[in-house]
Short mmCIF file of C-alpha atoms in Angstrom, two decimals:
data_model
loop_
_atom_site.label_atom_id
_atom_site.label_comp_id
_atom_site.label_asym_id
_atom_site.label_seq_id
_atom_site.Cartn_x
_atom_site.Cartn_y
_atom_site.Cartn_z
CA UNK A 1 211.23 -126.51 -42.97
CA UNK A 2 208.34 -126.68 -40.49
CA UNK A 3 205.19 -128.53 -41.50
CA UNK A 4 201.90 -126.79 -40.72
CA UNK A 5 198.39 -128.20 -41.06
CA UNK A 6 195.35 -125.94 -41.26
CA UNK A 7 191.87 -127.22 -40.43
CA UNK A 8 188.70 -125.24 -41.08
CA UNK A 9 185.21 -125.94 -42.43
CA UNK A 10 185.25 -123.89 -45.62
CA UNK A 11 187.53 -121.31 -47.22
CA UNK A 12 185.37 -119.22 -49.53
CA UNK A 13 185.06 -115.70 -50.90
CA UNK A 14 183.20 -112.98 -48.97
CA UNK A 15 183.71 -114.64 -45.59
CA UNK A 16 185.84 -113.08 -42.84
CA UNK A 17 187.08 -116.36 -41.31
CA UNK A 18 188.01 -117.67 -44.75
CA UNK A 19 189.91 -114.46 -45.48
CA UNK A 20 191.88 -114.90 -42.26
CA UNK A 21 192.73 -118.52 -43.14
CA UNK A 22 193.82 -117.49 -46.62
CA UNK A 23 196.00 -114.65 -45.33
CA UNK A 24 197.73 -116.75 -42.69
CA UNK A 25 198.58 -119.54 -45.14
CA UNK A 26 199.96 -117.05 -47.68
CA UNK A 27 202.05 -115.32 -44.99
CA UNK A 28 203.51 -118.61 -43.79
CA UNK A 29 204.34 -119.76 -47.32
CA UNK A 30 205.89 -116.40 -48.22
CA UNK A 31 208.17 -116.58 -45.21
CA UNK A 32 209.75 -119.69 -46.82
CA UNK A 33 210.16 -121.58 -43.55
CA UNK A 34 206.86 -123.46 -43.65
CA UNK A 35 205.27 -126.26 -45.67
CA UNK A 36 201.51 -125.73 -45.30
CA UNK A 37 198.47 -127.86 -46.12
CA UNK A 38 194.81 -126.88 -45.73
CA UNK A 39 192.08 -129.40 -44.91
CA UNK A 40 188.45 -128.32 -45.42
CA UNK A 41 185.18 -129.34 -47.01
CA UNK A 42 185.50 -126.64 -49.66
CA UNK A 43 187.99 -124.03 -50.88
CA UNK A 44 187.41 -121.35 -53.52
CA UNK A 45 191.09 -120.40 -53.84
CA UNK A 46 192.97 -122.67 -56.23
CA UNK A 47 196.35 -121.17 -55.25
CA UNK A 48 196.12 -122.51 -51.69
CA UNK A 49 197.65 -125.92 -50.78
CA UNK A 50 194.22 -127.47 -50.30
CA UNK A 51 193.04 -131.02 -49.72
CA UNK A 52 189.28 -131.59 -49.82
CA UNK A 53 188.11 -133.80 -46.99
CA UNK A 54 184.67 -135.10 -46.02
CA UNK A 55 185.45 -136.48 -42.58
CA UNK A 56 188.05 -136.55 -39.80
CA UNK A 57 189.61 -139.81 -40.94
CA UNK A 58 190.74 -138.20 -44.20
CA UNK A 59 192.70 -135.70 -42.09
CA UNK A 60 194.17 -137.82 -39.33
CA UNK A 61 195.52 -140.51 -41.65
CA UNK A 62 197.11 -138.00 -44.01
CA UNK A 63 200.93 -138.11 -43.89
CA UNK A 64 201.34 -134.33 -43.77
CA UNK A 65 198.99 -134.03 -40.79
CA UNK A 66 200.71 -136.90 -38.99
CA UNK A 67 204.12 -135.24 -39.30
CA UNK A 68 203.13 -131.60 -38.73
CA UNK A 69 204.99 -129.40 -36.28
CA UNK A 70 201.95 -127.15 -35.92
CA UNK A 71 198.22 -127.62 -36.45
CA UNK A 72 196.01 -124.54 -36.71
CA UNK A 73 192.25 -124.77 -36.22
CA UNK A 74 189.90 -121.87 -37.00
CA UNK A 75 186.68 -122.01 -35.02
CA UNK A 76 183.54 -119.87 -35.06
CA UNK A 77 180.75 -122.41 -35.58
CA UNK A 78 180.33 -126.19 -35.20
CA UNK A 79 181.97 -128.36 -37.84
CA UNK A 80 182.90 -132.04 -37.49
CA UNK A 81 186.50 -131.53 -38.62
CA UNK A 82 187.27 -129.47 -35.50
CA UNK A 83 187.08 -132.68 -33.46
CA UNK A 84 190.37 -133.75 -35.07
CA UNK A 85 192.17 -131.49 -32.57
CA UNK A 86 191.78 -134.29 -30.01
CA UNK A 87 193.88 -136.68 -32.12
CA UNK A 88 196.56 -134.28 -33.30
CA UNK A 89 200.02 -135.97 -33.21
CA UNK A 90 201.69 -135.54 -29.85
CA UNK A 91 204.73 -133.71 -31.24
CA UNK A 92 202.57 -131.10 -32.96
CA UNK A 93 201.73 -127.77 -31.34
CA UNK A 94 198.00 -126.99 -31.42
CA UNK A 95 196.75 -123.48 -32.10
CA UNK A 96 193.09 -122.41 -32.23
CA UNK A 97 192.06 -119.13 -33.81
CA UNK A 98 188.79 -118.29 -32.05
CA UNK A 99 186.26 -116.11 -33.87
CA UNK A 100 183.48 -116.30 -31.26
CA UNK A 101 180.02 -117.86 -31.66
CA UNK A 102 176.89 -115.87 -32.41
CA UNK A 103 174.49 -116.35 -29.45
CA UNK A 104 171.35 -118.22 -30.44
CA UNK A 105 169.01 -115.33 -29.54
CA UNK A 106 170.40 -113.58 -32.63
CA UNK A 107 169.81 -116.41 -35.11
CA UNK A 108 166.73 -118.10 -36.55
CA UNK A 109 165.12 -120.73 -34.30
CA UNK A 110 165.93 -123.45 -36.82
CA UNK A 111 169.64 -122.86 -36.09
CA UNK A 112 169.41 -122.94 -32.28
CA UNK A 113 170.54 -126.56 -32.08
CA UNK A 114 173.59 -125.72 -34.22
CA UNK A 115 174.53 -122.89 -31.84
CA UNK A 116 174.14 -125.21 -28.85
CA UNK A 117 176.40 -127.76 -30.55
CA UNK A 118 178.91 -125.01 -31.29
CA UNK A 119 179.16 -123.95 -27.66
CA UNK A 120 179.55 -127.60 -26.71
CA UNK A 121 182.28 -128.15 -29.28
CA UNK A 122 184.15 -125.06 -28.05
CA UNK A 123 185.36 -127.29 -25.20
CA UNK A 124 187.80 -128.72 -27.77
CA UNK A 125 189.81 -125.53 -27.30
CA UNK A 126 191.03 -127.07 -24.04
CA UNK A 127 193.22 -129.37 -26.19
CA UNK A 128 195.06 -126.36 -27.64
CA UNK A 129 198.49 -125.18 -26.54
CA UNK A 130 197.52 -121.60 -27.36
CA UNK A 131 194.65 -119.51 -28.70
CA UNK A 132 194.51 -116.43 -30.89
CA UNK A 133 191.41 -114.27 -30.41
CA UNK A 134 190.45 -111.67 -33.01
CA UNK A 135 189.48 -109.16 -30.33
CA UNK A 136 189.24 -108.50 -26.62
CA UNK A 137 185.52 -109.23 -26.98
CA UNK A 138 186.31 -112.75 -28.16
CA UNK A 139 188.88 -113.28 -25.41
CA UNK A 140 186.27 -112.27 -22.83
CA UNK A 141 183.82 -114.78 -24.35
CA UNK A 142 186.48 -117.48 -24.12
CA UNK A 143 187.14 -116.78 -20.46
CA UNK A 144 183.43 -116.60 -19.63
CA UNK A 145 183.10 -120.07 -21.12
CA UNK A 146 185.62 -121.27 -18.51
CA UNK A 147 188.43 -121.90 -21.02
CA UNK A 148 191.75 -120.83 -19.46
CA UNK A 149 194.06 -121.90 -22.30
CA UNK A 150 196.85 -119.33 -22.85
CA UNK A 151 195.54 -116.77 -25.33
CA UNK A 152 196.56 -113.60 -27.11
CA UNK A 153 194.58 -110.96 -29.00
CA UNK A 154 195.65 -110.54 -32.63
CA UNK A 155 193.29 -108.62 -34.94
CA UNK A 156 192.30 -109.58 -38.44
CA UNK A 157 193.86 -107.72 -41.35
CA UNK A 158 192.08 -105.34 -43.70
CA UNK A 159 192.93 -105.82 -47.35
CA UNK A 160 195.20 -103.21 -48.90
CA UNK A 161 192.71 -102.77 -51.76
CA UNK A 162 190.62 -100.25 -49.82
CA UNK A 163 191.65 -96.67 -50.52
CA UNK A 164 190.78 -93.27 -49.07
CA UNK A 165 189.58 -91.09 -51.98
CA UNK A 166 190.18 -87.34 -51.99
CA UNK A 167 186.47 -86.73 -52.46
CA UNK A 168 183.17 -88.57 -52.91
CA UNK A 169 180.62 -88.40 -55.76
CA UNK A 170 178.13 -86.84 -53.33
CA UNK A 171 180.33 -83.74 -53.23
CA UNK A 172 179.15 -83.00 -56.78
CA UNK A 173 175.61 -84.44 -57.02
CA UNK A 174 174.44 -84.31 -53.34
CA UNK A 175 173.19 -87.90 -53.51
CA UNK A 176 174.20 -89.66 -50.28
CA UNK A 177 175.51 -93.16 -50.91
CA UNK A 178 174.96 -95.72 -48.15
CA UNK A 179 176.43 -99.21 -48.06
CA UNK A 180 175.65 -102.36 -46.06
CA UNK A 181 178.11 -105.28 -46.07
CA UNK A 182 177.25 -108.50 -44.30
CA UNK A 183 175.42 -111.79 -44.65
CA UNK A 184 171.69 -111.43 -45.22
CA UNK A 185 170.73 -112.91 -41.87
CA UNK A 186 168.64 -111.30 -39.13
CA UNK A 187 171.59 -110.87 -36.76
CA UNK A 188 173.22 -108.47 -39.24
CA UNK A 189 170.12 -106.26 -39.26
CA UNK A 190 169.38 -105.78 -42.99
CA UNK A 191 165.66 -105.55 -42.20
CA UNK A 192 166.31 -102.91 -39.55
CA UNK A 193 168.33 -100.91 -42.08
CA UNK A 194 165.59 -100.99 -44.71
CA UNK A 195 162.97 -99.94 -42.15
CA UNK A 196 165.22 -97.11 -40.97
CA UNK A 197 165.88 -95.89 -44.53
CA UNK A 198 162.14 -95.94 -45.24
CA UNK A 199 161.51 -93.82 -42.13
CA UNK A 200 164.34 -91.43 -43.01
CA UNK A 201 162.87 -90.82 -46.48
CA UNK A 202 159.44 -90.12 -44.98
CA UNK A 203 160.96 -87.74 -42.43
CA UNK A 204 163.17 -85.85 -44.92
CA UNK A 205 161.29 -85.05 -48.12
CA UNK A 206 164.32 -83.77 -50.02
CA UNK A 207 167.17 -86.18 -49.24
CA UNK A 208 168.29 -88.42 -52.11
CA UNK A 209 169.92 -91.77 -51.35
CA UNK A 210 171.63 -94.69 -53.02
CA UNK A 211 171.83 -97.85 -50.92
CA UNK A 212 174.06 -100.76 -51.96
CA UNK A 213 173.63 -103.97 -49.96
CA UNK A 214 176.49 -106.44 -50.37
CA UNK A 215 176.31 -109.97 -48.98
CA UNK A 216 177.34 -113.55 -49.57
CA UNK A 217 174.15 -115.29 -50.69
CA UNK A 218 175.51 -118.78 -50.04
CA UNK A 219 175.90 -117.90 -46.34
CA UNK A 220 172.58 -116.05 -46.09
CA UNK A 221 169.02 -116.93 -45.03
CA UNK A 222 167.10 -117.67 -48.25
CA UNK A 223 163.73 -116.76 -46.75
CA UNK A 224 165.11 -113.46 -45.48
CA UNK A 225 166.68 -112.71 -48.88
CA UNK A 226 163.24 -113.13 -50.49
CA UNK A 227 161.76 -110.80 -47.87
CA UNK A 228 164.51 -108.22 -48.48
CA UNK A 229 163.92 -108.35 -52.25
CA UNK A 230 160.21 -107.59 -51.71
CA UNK A 231 160.99 -104.74 -49.30
CA UNK A 232 163.58 -103.24 -51.63
CA UNK A 233 161.07 -103.19 -54.49
CA UNK A 234 158.44 -101.55 -52.28
CA UNK A 235 160.82 -98.79 -51.15
CA UNK A 236 162.23 -98.19 -54.63
CA UNK A 237 158.69 -97.91 -56.03
CA UNK A 238 157.45 -95.66 -53.22
CA UNK A 239 160.00 -92.88 -53.53
CA UNK A 240 160.69 -92.81 -57.27
CA UNK A 241 164.04 -91.15 -58.00
CA UNK A 242 164.79 -90.25 -54.36
CA UNK A 243 166.16 -93.70 -53.58
CA UNK A 244 167.86 -96.50 -55.49
CA UNK A 245 168.52 -99.71 -53.57
CA UNK A 246 170.61 -102.46 -55.19
CA UNK A 247 171.37 -105.92 -53.83
CA UNK A 248 174.83 -107.26 -54.68
CA UNK A 249 174.94 -110.98 -53.99
CA UNK A 250 178.40 -112.54 -53.96
CA UNK A 251 180.11 -109.34 -55.12
CA UNK A 252 183.82 -109.75 -55.81
CA UNK A 253 186.48 -107.74 -53.97
CA UNK A 254 186.89 -105.19 -56.77
CA UNK A 255 183.15 -104.44 -56.83
CA UNK A 256 183.01 -104.12 -53.05
CA UNK A 257 186.02 -101.79 -53.03
CA UNK A 258 184.48 -99.59 -55.73
CA UNK A 259 181.18 -99.37 -53.83
CA UNK A 260 182.93 -98.39 -50.61
CA UNK A 261 185.17 -95.88 -52.37
CA UNK A 262 182.07 -94.03 -53.62
CA UNK A 263 180.02 -94.48 -50.44
CA UNK A 264 179.56 -91.75 -47.87
CA UNK A 265 178.02 -93.80 -45.09
CA UNK A 266 178.37 -97.39 -43.91
CA UNK A 267 175.45 -98.67 -41.82
CA UNK A 268 175.47 -102.05 -40.07
CA UNK A 269 172.70 -102.59 -37.50
CA UNK A 270 174.30 -105.83 -36.34
CA UNK A 271 173.27 -107.57 -33.13
CA UNK A 272 176.57 -109.34 -32.46
CA UNK A 273 180.14 -109.10 -33.74
CA UNK A 274 183.27 -110.88 -32.63
CA UNK A 275 185.41 -108.55 -34.75
CA UNK A 276 183.66 -106.89 -37.77
CA UNK A 277 186.04 -106.40 -40.69
CA UNK A 278 183.49 -104.40 -42.76
CA UNK A 279 183.66 -101.50 -40.28
CA UNK A 280 187.41 -101.25 -40.90
CA UNK A 281 186.94 -101.60 -44.67
CA UNK A 282 184.44 -98.74 -44.56
CA UNK A 283 186.68 -96.52 -42.45
CA UNK A 284 189.61 -97.28 -44.76
CA UNK A 285 187.46 -96.04 -47.65
CA UNK A 286 186.55 -92.73 -46.00
CA UNK A 287 182.99 -93.67 -45.00
CA UNK A 288 181.15 -92.37 -41.99
CA UNK A 289 179.92 -95.31 -39.89
CA UNK A 290 176.69 -96.02 -37.99
CA UNK A 291 176.40 -99.27 -36.00
CA UNK A 292 174.41 -100.76 -33.14
CA UNK A 293 176.23 -100.46 -29.81
CA UNK A 294 176.97 -104.07 -28.84
CA UNK A 295 179.71 -106.70 -28.59
CA UNK A 296 182.83 -105.53 -30.50
CA UNK A 297 181.37 -102.65 -32.54
CA UNK A 298 182.30 -99.86 -30.07
CA UNK A 299 185.87 -101.15 -29.88
CA UNK A 300 186.50 -101.87 -33.56
CA UNK A 301 185.15 -98.48 -34.68
CA UNK A 302 187.75 -96.68 -32.55
CA UNK A 303 185.51 -93.76 -31.64
CA UNK A 304 184.73 -92.95 -35.28
CA UNK A 305 181.26 -94.52 -35.44
CA UNK A 306 177.90 -93.19 -34.39
CA UNK A 307 176.63 -95.81 -31.96
CA UNK A 308 172.88 -96.45 -31.88
CA UNK A 309 171.05 -98.44 -29.17
CA UNK A 310 170.76 -102.02 -30.37
CA UNK A 311 167.36 -102.68 -31.93
CA UNK A 312 166.44 -98.99 -31.98
CA UNK A 313 165.12 -98.60 -35.53
CA UNK A 314 163.75 -95.12 -34.84
CA UNK A 315 167.12 -93.99 -33.45
CA UNK A 316 168.84 -95.62 -36.44
CA UNK A 317 166.57 -93.74 -38.82
CA UNK A 318 167.33 -90.43 -37.10
CA UNK A 319 171.06 -91.15 -37.20
CA UNK A 320 170.92 -91.88 -40.94
CA UNK A 321 168.87 -88.74 -41.68
CA UNK A 322 171.05 -86.46 -39.56
CA UNK A 323 174.31 -87.87 -40.91
CA UNK A 324 173.03 -87.57 -44.48
CA UNK A 325 172.37 -83.86 -43.87
CA UNK A 326 175.92 -83.42 -42.56
CA UNK A 327 177.39 -85.23 -45.55
CA UNK A 328 175.82 -82.86 -48.12
CA UNK A 329 176.78 -79.74 -46.13
CA UNK A 330 179.62 -77.40 -47.07
CA UNK A 331 181.10 -77.97 -43.61
CA UNK A 332 181.78 -81.61 -44.53
CA UNK A 333 182.81 -81.06 -48.14
CA UNK A 334 184.93 -77.91 -47.80
CA UNK A 335 188.08 -78.23 -45.67
CA UNK A 336 188.42 -74.45 -45.31
CA UNK A 337 184.87 -74.01 -44.04
CA UNK A 338 184.67 -77.22 -42.04
CA UNK A 339 188.08 -77.42 -40.42
CA UNK A 340 188.13 -80.36 -38.00
CA UNK A 341 184.55 -81.24 -39.00
CA UNK A 342 185.42 -81.70 -42.67
CA UNK A 343 185.89 -84.87 -44.71
CA UNK A 344 189.57 -84.13 -45.34
CA UNK A 345 190.28 -83.85 -41.60
CA UNK A 346 188.22 -86.99 -40.89
CA UNK A 347 190.04 -89.00 -43.57
CA UNK A 348 193.46 -88.18 -42.11
CA UNK A 349 192.44 -89.21 -38.58
CA UNK A 350 190.76 -92.40 -39.78
CA UNK A 351 193.79 -93.36 -41.88
CA UNK A 352 195.99 -93.11 -38.81
CA UNK A 353 193.61 -95.35 -36.87
CA UNK A 354 193.16 -98.15 -39.44
CA UNK A 355 196.89 -98.42 -40.13
CA UNK A 356 197.23 -100.84 -37.19
CA UNK A 357 195.02 -103.32 -39.11
CA UNK A 358 197.07 -103.25 -42.32
CA UNK A 359 198.16 -106.64 -43.72
CA UNK A 360 201.81 -105.70 -43.15
CA UNK A 361 201.28 -104.96 -39.45
CA UNK A 362 199.12 -108.00 -38.76
CA UNK A 363 201.38 -110.29 -40.79
CA UNK A 364 204.41 -109.30 -38.73
CA UNK A 365 202.58 -109.89 -35.44
CA UNK A 366 201.20 -113.22 -36.63
CA UNK A 367 204.55 -114.57 -37.81
CA UNK A 368 206.24 -113.44 -34.58
CA UNK A 369 203.54 -115.28 -32.63
CA UNK A 370 204.08 -118.50 -34.63
CA UNK A 371 207.87 -118.33 -34.19
CA UNK A 372 207.49 -117.94 -30.45
CA UNK A 373 204.99 -120.81 -30.28
CA UNK A 374 207.37 -123.09 -32.18
CA UNK A 375 210.49 -121.82 -30.35
CA UNK A 376 212.11 -120.81 -33.63
#
């Protein structure tokens, strides 16, 4: 039995890196050939083999870590525990899963020093024997940083809980349901979305919308959340029954899946993405997708998204209004009338595309990668 140590900062709900950590540990344990232990400041999942640590010493003097055959480090932002890669036991293989770092121009000024520290700490990846990057975008970022460690691209998995419904509620009530999923931080563009929706409602006097905004409040900007709450109230009050906007802080997986299953349109005006799992979750649920055209969004959407110039709120508003009109048309709702422009045709094509990101597919590729790394 091979011993594996996992090191990350936190492993919590509604966080893409945490979901990847959780999946990988489960896959290794299910394969029966690995004895795994997770070291982190916090873990929300009581079924994981977790040890809470507050500093590096609590990792490096732990017997399991000292005798591990493989140590896996997930990295996307500075955290002190990542420095333990430099003192990993000599016999242990070192693997870094790199999730990219959000450039500081896309975060609040108060976090600029943290981003600078993160780029500095990324040099630790030079200690690794190998790197997994979520996407080609992340691999490019790694190489541009001058890190030449052997690396492979292995995508994140999309949970099997997302299903493609045969129809949407809008088919029967003509209310277009829009969903946003992401942290409430400026780089994810929630303010841009609200401004665009406001403009779309002013432009189209008849369209009726429901907007659900799902985000992890513990990983969000508190000041921005307060600003969003005020803006949501203003928009809801201004248009009466034509719009209903609801904030879902810390929604569980079942709630998120239900929202996506009923949604017609997923909109994420994000300014930077290393991967972007929510786009795949939305596609898997039969949603049309609108995103800003930067970083990994063109690649991850596989040609199924409407790409809007980054920062173009007016263009975003037009895209939302035009797509909403398409969604309530008979061409979209009726397969016989719409043909290859109908929802039924779209859902088949999208299902074929997202299959490559299924847990089964990604699990197989991940386990094959680990076996090759350990010469099993």
